[in-house]
Each structure stands twice: as C-alpha cells, then as structure tokens.
Short mmCIF file of C-alpha atoms in Angstrom, two decimals:
data_model
loop_
_atom_site.label_atom_id
_atom_site.label_comp_id
_atom_site.label_asym_id
_atom_site.label_seq_id
_atom_site.Cartn_x
_atom_site.Cartn_y
_atom_site.Cartn_z
CA UNK W 1 0.00 0.01 -0.02
CA UNK W 2 1.50 3.33 -1.02
CA UNK W 3 2.26 6.03 1.54
CA UNK W 4 0.78 9.58 1.22
CA UNK W 5 3.17 12.07 -0.42
CA UNK W 6 5.01 14.43 2.01
CA UNK W 7 7.02 17.55 1.25
CA UNK W 8 10.68 16.82 1.33
CA UNK W 9 13.08 19.18 3.24
CA UNK W 10 14.93 21.74 1.17
CA UNK W 11 18.58 20.77 1.03
CA UNK W 12 20.47 19.32 3.96
CA UNK W 13 17.28 18.83 5.92
CA UNK W 14 16.45 22.48 6.29
CA UNK W 15 12.92 23.80 5.99
CA UNK W 16 12.38 26.77 3.59
CA UNK W 17 12.36 30.22 5.22
CA UNK W 18 8.94 31.76 5.84
CA UNK W 19 8.17 35.22 4.56
CA UNK W 20 9.09 38.01 7.00
CA UNK W 21 12.11 36.28 8.42
CA UNK W 22 15.59 37.67 8.86
CA UNK W 23 16.75 39.60 5.83
CA UNK W 24 13.31 40.10 4.38
CA UNK W 25 12.14 43.76 3.83
CA UNK W 26 9.79 44.97 6.54
CA UNK W 27 6.78 47.22 5.94
CA UNK W 28 7.42 50.96 6.57
CA UNK W 29 6.99 51.88 10.17
CA UNK W 30 7.51 48.31 11.51
CA UNK W 31 10.40 47.78 13.88
CA UNK W 32 13.51 46.19 12.20
CA UNK W 33 15.14 43.13 13.60
CA UNK W 34 17.93 43.80 16.06
CA UNK W 35 21.26 44.54 14.40
CA UNK W 36 19.79 44.89 10.89
CA UNK W 37 21.14 47.96 9.03
CA UNK W 38 18.59 50.71 8.36
CA UNK W 39 17.71 51.71 4.84
CA UNK W 40 19.36 54.90 3.58
CA UNK W 41 17.54 58.11 4.55
CA UNK W 42 15.30 56.40 7.11
CA UNK W 43 15.29 57.71 10.73
CA UNK W 44 16.90 55.53 13.32
CA UNK W 45 14.72 53.40 15.55
CA UNK W 46 13.88 55.12 18.81
CA UNK W 47 13.94 53.67 22.26
CA UNK W 48 15.43 53.76 25.72
CA UNK W 49 13.65 57.06 26.55
CA UNK W 50 15.22 59.25 23.86
CA UNK W 51 12.90 61.73 22.07
CA UNK W 52 12.29 60.99 18.43
CA UNK W 53 14.52 62.94 16.03
CA UNK W 54 12.69 65.07 13.49
CA UNK W 55 13.77 64.41 9.95
CA UNK W 56 14.89 67.44 7.93
CA UNK W 57 14.82 68.04 4.19
CA UNK W 58 17.17 65.92 2.15
CA UNK W 59 17.30 63.19 4.79
CA UNK W 60 19.37 65.19 7.33
CA UNK W 61 18.86 65.84 10.98
CA UNK W 62 19.06 69.18 12.85
CA UNK W 63 22.50 70.31 13.96
CA UNK W 64 23.07 71.10 17.64
CA UNK W 65 22.38 74.74 18.52
CA UNK W 66 25.44 77.03 18.60
CA UNK W 67 26.79 78.02 21.99
CA UNK W 68 25.53 81.45 23.07
CA UNK W 69 27.89 84.39 23.16
CA UNK W 70 28.47 85.88 26.59
CA UNK W 71 27.79 89.58 27.08
CA UNK W 72 29.24 91.58 29.96
CA UNK W 73 27.70 95.04 29.75
CA UNK W 74 29.11 96.47 33.01
CA UNK W 75 32.63 95.47 32.08
CA UNK W 76 32.18 96.90 28.58
CA UNK W 77 31.12 100.26 29.98
CA UNK W 78 34.07 100.30 32.42
CA UNK W 79 36.41 99.53 29.55
CA UNK W 80 34.84 102.34 27.48
CA UNK W 81 35.21 104.84 30.39
CA UNK W 82 38.84 103.87 30.93
CA UNK W 83 39.55 104.24 27.21
CA UNK W 84 37.82 107.64 27.18
CA UNK W 85 39.99 108.92 30.03
CA UNK W 86 43.24 107.73 28.49
CA UNK W 87 42.31 108.95 24.97
CA UNK W 88 41.20 112.36 26.35
CA UNK W 89 44.49 112.90 28.17
CA UNK W 90 46.56 111.87 25.15
CA UNK W 91 44.52 114.09 22.89
CA UNK W 92 45.16 117.00 25.25
CA UNK W 93 48.87 116.72 24.68
CA UNK W 94 48.37 116.38 20.93
CA UNK W 95 46.05 119.38 20.89
CA UNK W 96 48.58 121.45 22.85
CA UNK W 97 51.23 120.56 20.26
CA UNK W 98 48.92 121.76 17.44
CA UNK W 99 48.89 125.35 18.80
CA UNK W 100 50.37 127.85 16.33
CA UNK W 101 52.01 130.70 18.24
CA UNK W 102 52.20 133.02 15.26
CA UNK W 103 48.51 132.67 14.33
CA UNK W 104 47.30 132.16 17.87
CA UNK W 105 45.08 129.24 16.89
CA UNK W 106 44.97 125.45 16.88
CA UNK W 107 45.37 123.31 13.80
CA UNK W 108 42.37 121.03 13.33
CA UNK W 109 42.79 117.37 12.29
CA UNK W 110 39.56 115.53 11.59
CA UNK W 111 40.62 111.91 11.94
CA UNK W 112 41.84 112.30 15.53
CA UNK W 113 38.30 112.53 16.85
CA UNK W 114 37.31 109.52 14.70
CA UNK W 115 40.20 107.54 16.22
CA UNK W 116 39.19 108.53 19.71
CA UNK W 117 35.61 107.30 19.14
CA UNK W 118 36.87 103.99 17.73
CA UNK W 119 39.21 103.48 20.73
CA UNK W 120 36.40 104.06 23.18
CA UNK W 121 34.14 101.69 21.26
CA UNK W 122 36.45 98.70 21.51
CA UNK W 123 35.15 97.52 24.88
CA UNK W 124 31.41 97.55 24.02
CA UNK W 125 32.09 96.11 20.57
CA UNK W 126 33.72 92.95 21.93
CA UNK W 127 32.24 92.66 25.46
CA UNK W 128 28.64 93.73 24.77
CA UNK W 129 28.02 92.60 21.23
CA UNK W 130 24.59 93.60 19.97
CA UNK W 131 23.77 95.75 22.99
CA UNK W 132 22.84 99.17 21.63
CA UNK W 133 22.66 100.66 25.07
CA UNK W 134 26.37 100.03 25.48
CA UNK W 135 27.00 101.30 21.96
CA UNK W 136 25.28 104.62 22.78
CA UNK W 137 27.23 104.96 26.00
CA UNK W 138 30.48 104.46 24.04
CA UNK W 139 29.38 107.14 21.55
CA UNK W 140 28.69 109.63 24.35
CA UNK W 141 31.97 108.88 26.07
CA UNK W 142 33.84 109.21 22.77
CA UNK W 143 32.43 112.70 22.27
CA UNK W 144 33.20 113.59 25.88
CA UNK W 145 36.80 112.38 25.49
CA UNK W 146 37.33 114.53 22.36
CA UNK W 147 35.96 117.66 24.05
CA UNK W 148 37.99 116.98 27.24
CA UNK W 149 41.16 116.59 25.18
CA UNK W 150 40.65 119.94 23.46
CA UNK W 151 39.85 121.70 26.76
CA UNK W 152 42.91 120.14 28.42
CA UNK W 153 45.13 121.18 25.48
CA UNK W 154 43.75 124.71 25.74
CA UNK W 155 44.43 124.77 29.48
CA UNK W 156 48.04 123.75 28.90
CA UNK W 157 48.45 126.59 26.43
CA UNK W 158 46.97 129.02 28.97
CA UNK W 159 49.33 127.65 31.58
CA UNK W 160 52.27 128.36 29.29
CA UNK W 161 51.35 131.84 28.16
CA UNK W 162 49.02 133.30 30.82
CA UNK W 163 49.47 131.57 34.16
CA UNK W 164 53.25 131.65 34.14
CA UNK W 165 53.86 133.09 37.57
CA UNK W 166 55.54 136.24 36.16
CA UNK W 167 54.57 139.93 36.55
CA UNK W 168 51.70 141.09 34.35
CA UNK W 169 53.03 144.04 32.25
CA UNK W 170 49.61 145.65 32.14
CA UNK W 171 48.63 145.47 35.83
CA UNK W 172 52.07 145.12 37.44
CA UNK W 173 50.70 142.28 39.54
CA UNK W 174 52.23 138.87 39.79
CA UNK W 175 50.21 136.32 37.84
CA UNK W 176 49.40 132.93 39.28
CA UNK W 177 51.53 129.98 38.31
CA UNK W 178 49.23 127.11 37.48
CA UNK W 179 49.73 123.84 35.62
CA UNK W 180 47.54 122.78 32.79
CA UNK W 181 45.35 120.50 34.93
CA UNK W 182 45.00 123.27 37.59
CA UNK W 183 43.95 125.77 34.92
CA UNK W 184 41.41 123.29 33.64
CA UNK W 185 39.69 122.81 37.01
CA UNK W 186 40.37 126.11 38.77
CA UNK W 187 39.84 128.35 35.69
CA UNK W 188 37.36 126.20 33.87
CA UNK W 189 35.14 129.13 32.82
CA UNK W 190 38.09 131.00 31.24
CA UNK W 191 39.28 127.81 29.57
CA UNK W 192 35.82 127.22 28.11
CA UNK W 193 35.58 130.76 26.80
CA UNK W 194 38.98 130.63 25.11
CA UNK W 195 38.21 127.21 23.62
CA UNK W 196 34.97 128.55 22.11
CA UNK W 197 36.67 131.67 20.71
CA UNK W 198 39.40 129.67 18.97
CA UNK W 199 37.03 127.10 17.53
CA UNK W 200 35.60 127.30 14.05
CA UNK W 201 32.49 125.71 12.62
CA UNK W 202 34.51 122.88 11.10
CA UNK W 203 35.83 121.93 14.52
CA UNK W 204 32.33 121.03 15.77
CA UNK W 205 31.90 118.82 12.76
CA UNK W 206 35.16 117.07 13.54
CA UNK W 207 34.03 116.51 17.11
CA UNK W 208 30.89 114.81 15.83
CA UNK W 209 33.13 112.16 14.22
CA UNK W 210 34.00 110.77 17.67
CA UNK W 211 30.55 109.15 18.29
CA UNK W 212 30.42 108.11 14.65
CA UNK W 213 33.70 106.24 15.08
CA UNK W 214 32.44 104.45 18.19
CA UNK W 215 29.18 103.32 16.56
CA UNK W 216 30.93 102.39 13.33
CA UNK W 217 33.42 100.11 15.14
CA UNK W 218 30.70 98.45 17.27
CA UNK W 219 28.42 97.68 14.32
CA UNK W 220 31.35 96.53 12.23
CA UNK W 221 32.43 93.96 14.83
CA UNK W 222 28.78 92.86 15.21
CA UNK W 223 28.53 92.10 11.50
CA UNK W 224 31.75 90.14 11.38
CA UNK W 225 31.25 87.84 14.37
#
C-alpha cells in the first residue's frame, strides 16, 4: 500500500524560510530586527527614553544649537570709560602741540576725533556685542573724550602763556603759576571761553566724528562675528 506524499526538506534537511524572516524587507513603520542595518535616509529606531529625532529636508537631522555668546555690559562700560579717560588725556597733549604761536590758533585734524571714538568703542564692541545701550554709552563717552582733550590742551596753552607766575606788564601784579590741569579745573570758565573763541564751525563737525567712530566700530564687529 502506497504512503501519502509528504514535502521533502529543502537541502540538507532545512525547511524553507517563511516570509518576514531575517533579511526580508519589513513594511514601513514596522520595527526592524535587532542589528539589521537601516535603509538609507530612514530615521533611526527610537527607544530607551530618547525623544524621536525630527527628519529634515534631504534626509538630514538638525544640527546642535550654537553656543551662546556671553555679554558683559558692566565690564564693557568700564572699559569704554577707561579708554575715554586715556584717549582724552593723550589728545590733550596732541592738541597742545597743534597750537600755532604766530597765528594764535589750533590746527584742526579731523581723523583724531574719529580715532578717539573708535578706541572708546572697542570695549562695548567685543564685550557687549549687539547691545545698543552700550554702543550709545560708548558714543557719548567718545564725544566727551574729544571735548575733554581739546579743553585740556587749551588749558596747557593758557598755563604756558598766561598763568606763568611772572609779573603782568599791564597790571604790574604777579600772575598765578598754574599747571595745565590746575587751569582746567580752577579756571574752567576762562578755559571754556578761550576754547569757544578759537574754535571754528569745522571743529564742531570734527568733534561729531567721535561718536560716529564708536558706533561704526561696534556695528562693524557685530557684523563680522
């Protein structure tokens, strides 16, 4: 009596693989077998409590956010104030040297005020990037430094030619002997009057270049970084 026909094993006694086993493509969205490489452009499988990554155009993933830049406004203002004091004193000596004895007037150089403003703006430009409050403070300090330098230079000229300590030929009285800084603070009204008399309209335009230099430097650094 013949036996019923049975399916023979497929080579070496192994049964044929069933669909959906290892190495077979899985439907989209179904978990892949452990250790199987992911298809190109597909997001990695999530798990272990990590939030799902959001796919970006062209199959990429978002880059980590850049580290924030630190801003130290108080330190920037202190640096601007220190620069204004130093620049104002140096400009005083320069302004004194620009006095013409024969003409009795000062030679005006426009770019000096611009350089003063730029020097004062260095601190806010690098220490308070993007802070317009600090930029405006630097502009005001730059203008103040330029005016202080011219007043100090005028006071030194007055100390050299007026407050020399000699006898006044017109009154016969002995004049006071004062240094430039003493003339500036003790005779501030006289210093201001002489400074105004020796100034021309162009000088006020040159002084306006100091805040322009400070703002220009700050915005220039802001665009580059």
